[in-house]
PDB file of C-alpha atoms in Angstrom:
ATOM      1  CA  UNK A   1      14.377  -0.631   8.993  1.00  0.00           C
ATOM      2  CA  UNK A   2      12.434   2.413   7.042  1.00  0.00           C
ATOM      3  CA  UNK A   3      12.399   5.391   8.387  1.00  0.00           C
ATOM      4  CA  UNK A   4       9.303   7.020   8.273  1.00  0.00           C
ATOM      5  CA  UNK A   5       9.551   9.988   5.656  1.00  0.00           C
ATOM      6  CA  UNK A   6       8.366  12.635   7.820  1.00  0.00           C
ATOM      7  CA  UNK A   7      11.293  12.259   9.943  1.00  0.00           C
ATOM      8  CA  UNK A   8      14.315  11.133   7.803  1.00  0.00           C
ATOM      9  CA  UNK A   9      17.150  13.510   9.223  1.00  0.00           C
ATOM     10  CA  UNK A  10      18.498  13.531   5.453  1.00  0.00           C
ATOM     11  CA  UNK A  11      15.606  13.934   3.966  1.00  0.00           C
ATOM     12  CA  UNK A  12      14.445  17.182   1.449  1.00  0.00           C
ATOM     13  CA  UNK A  13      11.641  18.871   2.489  1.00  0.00           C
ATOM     14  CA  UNK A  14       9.017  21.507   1.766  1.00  0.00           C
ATOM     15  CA  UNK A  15       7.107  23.743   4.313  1.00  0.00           C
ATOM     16  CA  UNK A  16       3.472  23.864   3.669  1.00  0.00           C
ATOM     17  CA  UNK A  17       0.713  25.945   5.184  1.00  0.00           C
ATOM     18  CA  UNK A  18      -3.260  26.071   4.979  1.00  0.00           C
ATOM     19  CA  UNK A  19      -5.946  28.813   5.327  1.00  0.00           C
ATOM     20  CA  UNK A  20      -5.756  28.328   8.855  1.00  0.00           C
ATOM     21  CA  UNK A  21      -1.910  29.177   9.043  1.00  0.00           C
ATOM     22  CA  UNK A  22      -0.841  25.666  10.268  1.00  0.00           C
ATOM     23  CA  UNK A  23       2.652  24.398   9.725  1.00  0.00           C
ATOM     24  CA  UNK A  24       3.646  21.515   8.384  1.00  0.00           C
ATOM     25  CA  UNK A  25       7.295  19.744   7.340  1.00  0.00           C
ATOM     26  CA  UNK A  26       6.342  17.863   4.168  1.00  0.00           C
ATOM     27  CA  UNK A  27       8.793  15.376   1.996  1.00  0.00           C
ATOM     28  CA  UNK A  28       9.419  16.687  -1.310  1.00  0.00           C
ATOM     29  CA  UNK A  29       8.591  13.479  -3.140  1.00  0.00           C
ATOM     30  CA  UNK A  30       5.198  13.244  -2.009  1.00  0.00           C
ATOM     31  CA  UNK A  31       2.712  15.510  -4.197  1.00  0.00           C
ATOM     32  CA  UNK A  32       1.123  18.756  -2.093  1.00  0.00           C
ATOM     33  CA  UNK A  33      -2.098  17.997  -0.183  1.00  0.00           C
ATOM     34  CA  UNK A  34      -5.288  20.270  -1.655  1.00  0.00           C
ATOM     35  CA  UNK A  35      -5.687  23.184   0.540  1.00  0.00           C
ATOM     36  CA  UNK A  36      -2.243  23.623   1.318  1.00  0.00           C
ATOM     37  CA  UNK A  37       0.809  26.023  -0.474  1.00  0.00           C
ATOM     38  CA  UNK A  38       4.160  25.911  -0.050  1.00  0.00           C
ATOM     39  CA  UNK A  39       5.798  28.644   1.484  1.00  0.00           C
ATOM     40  CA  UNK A  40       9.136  27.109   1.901  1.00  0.00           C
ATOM     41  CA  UNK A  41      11.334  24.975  -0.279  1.00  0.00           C
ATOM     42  CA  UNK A  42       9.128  26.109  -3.775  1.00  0.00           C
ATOM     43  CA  UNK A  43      12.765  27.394  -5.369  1.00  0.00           C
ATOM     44  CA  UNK A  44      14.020  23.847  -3.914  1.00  0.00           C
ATOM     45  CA  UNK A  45      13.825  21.408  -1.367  1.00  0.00           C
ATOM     46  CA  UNK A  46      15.685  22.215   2.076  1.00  0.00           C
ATOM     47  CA  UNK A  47      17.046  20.173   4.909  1.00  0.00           C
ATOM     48  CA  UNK A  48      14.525  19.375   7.418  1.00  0.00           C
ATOM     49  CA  UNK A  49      16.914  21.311   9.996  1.00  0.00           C
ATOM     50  CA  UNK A  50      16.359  24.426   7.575  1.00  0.00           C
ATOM     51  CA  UNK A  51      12.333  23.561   7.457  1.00  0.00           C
ATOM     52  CA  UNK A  52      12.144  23.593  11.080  1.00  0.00           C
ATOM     53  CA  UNK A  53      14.023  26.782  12.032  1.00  0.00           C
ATOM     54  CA  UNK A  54      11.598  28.337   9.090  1.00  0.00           C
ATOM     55  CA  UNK A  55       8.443  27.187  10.926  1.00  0.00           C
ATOM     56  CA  UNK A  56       9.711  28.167  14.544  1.00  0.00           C
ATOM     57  CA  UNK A  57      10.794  31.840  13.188  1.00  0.00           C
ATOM     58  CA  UNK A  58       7.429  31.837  10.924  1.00  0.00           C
ATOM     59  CA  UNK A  59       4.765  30.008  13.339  1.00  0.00           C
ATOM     60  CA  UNK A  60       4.848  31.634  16.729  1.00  0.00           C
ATOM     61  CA  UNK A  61       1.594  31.333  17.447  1.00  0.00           C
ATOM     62  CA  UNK A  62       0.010  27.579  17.189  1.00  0.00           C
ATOM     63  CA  UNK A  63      -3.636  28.525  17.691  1.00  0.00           C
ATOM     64  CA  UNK A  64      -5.408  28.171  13.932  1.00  0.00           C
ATOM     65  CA  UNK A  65      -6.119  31.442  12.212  1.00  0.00           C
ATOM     66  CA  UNK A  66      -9.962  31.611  13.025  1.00  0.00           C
ATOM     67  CA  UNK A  67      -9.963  30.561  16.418  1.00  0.00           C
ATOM     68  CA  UNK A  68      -7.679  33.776  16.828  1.00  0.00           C
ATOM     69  CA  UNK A  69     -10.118  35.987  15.091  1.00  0.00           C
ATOM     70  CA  UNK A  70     -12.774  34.778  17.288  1.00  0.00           C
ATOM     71  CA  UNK A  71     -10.925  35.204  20.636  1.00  0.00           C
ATOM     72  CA  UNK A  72     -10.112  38.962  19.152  1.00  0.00           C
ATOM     73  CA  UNK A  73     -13.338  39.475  18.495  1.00  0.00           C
ATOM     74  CA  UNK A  74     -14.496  38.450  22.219  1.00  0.00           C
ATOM     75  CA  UNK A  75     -12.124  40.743  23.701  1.00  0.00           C
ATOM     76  CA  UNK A  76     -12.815  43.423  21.219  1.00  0.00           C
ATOM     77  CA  UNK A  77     -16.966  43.640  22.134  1.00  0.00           C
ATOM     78  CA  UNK A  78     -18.642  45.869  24.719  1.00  0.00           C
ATOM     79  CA  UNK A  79     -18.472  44.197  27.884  1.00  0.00           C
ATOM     80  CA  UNK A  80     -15.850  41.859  27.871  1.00  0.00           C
TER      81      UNK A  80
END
């Protein structure tokens, strides 16, 4: 049976993240989606148990980057 790449326990991977500040666990054989940059893994691949304590130290909040500007914003203006 394959395992799917995404979650091969002994897999390498990268961590990625877009202008939005998502998180993703990404397989170091497969070539880096536009829009996205490494940010863990880029001086070599890691073990996906070392990816994922990286994302839940470094991703703490899952909301994408502009709706949390926007919800700032809200509370931030006269009358809210």
């Amino acid at each position: 049976m394959t395992t799917n790449p995404f979650e091969d326990p002994d897999g390498q991977y990268l961590v990625l993240v877009n202008d939005e500040g998502q998180h993703s666990l990404w397989p170091s054989f497969v070539d880096v989606p536009a829009g996205w940059t490494v940010v863990f893994g880029a001086d070599g691949p890691q073990s996906r148990d070392a990816c994922l304590a990286y994302v839940e130290e470094h991703w703490t909040d899952l909301r994408p980057r502009s709706l949390r500007e926007r919800m700032a914003a809200a509370t931030a203006e006269p009358g809210s």
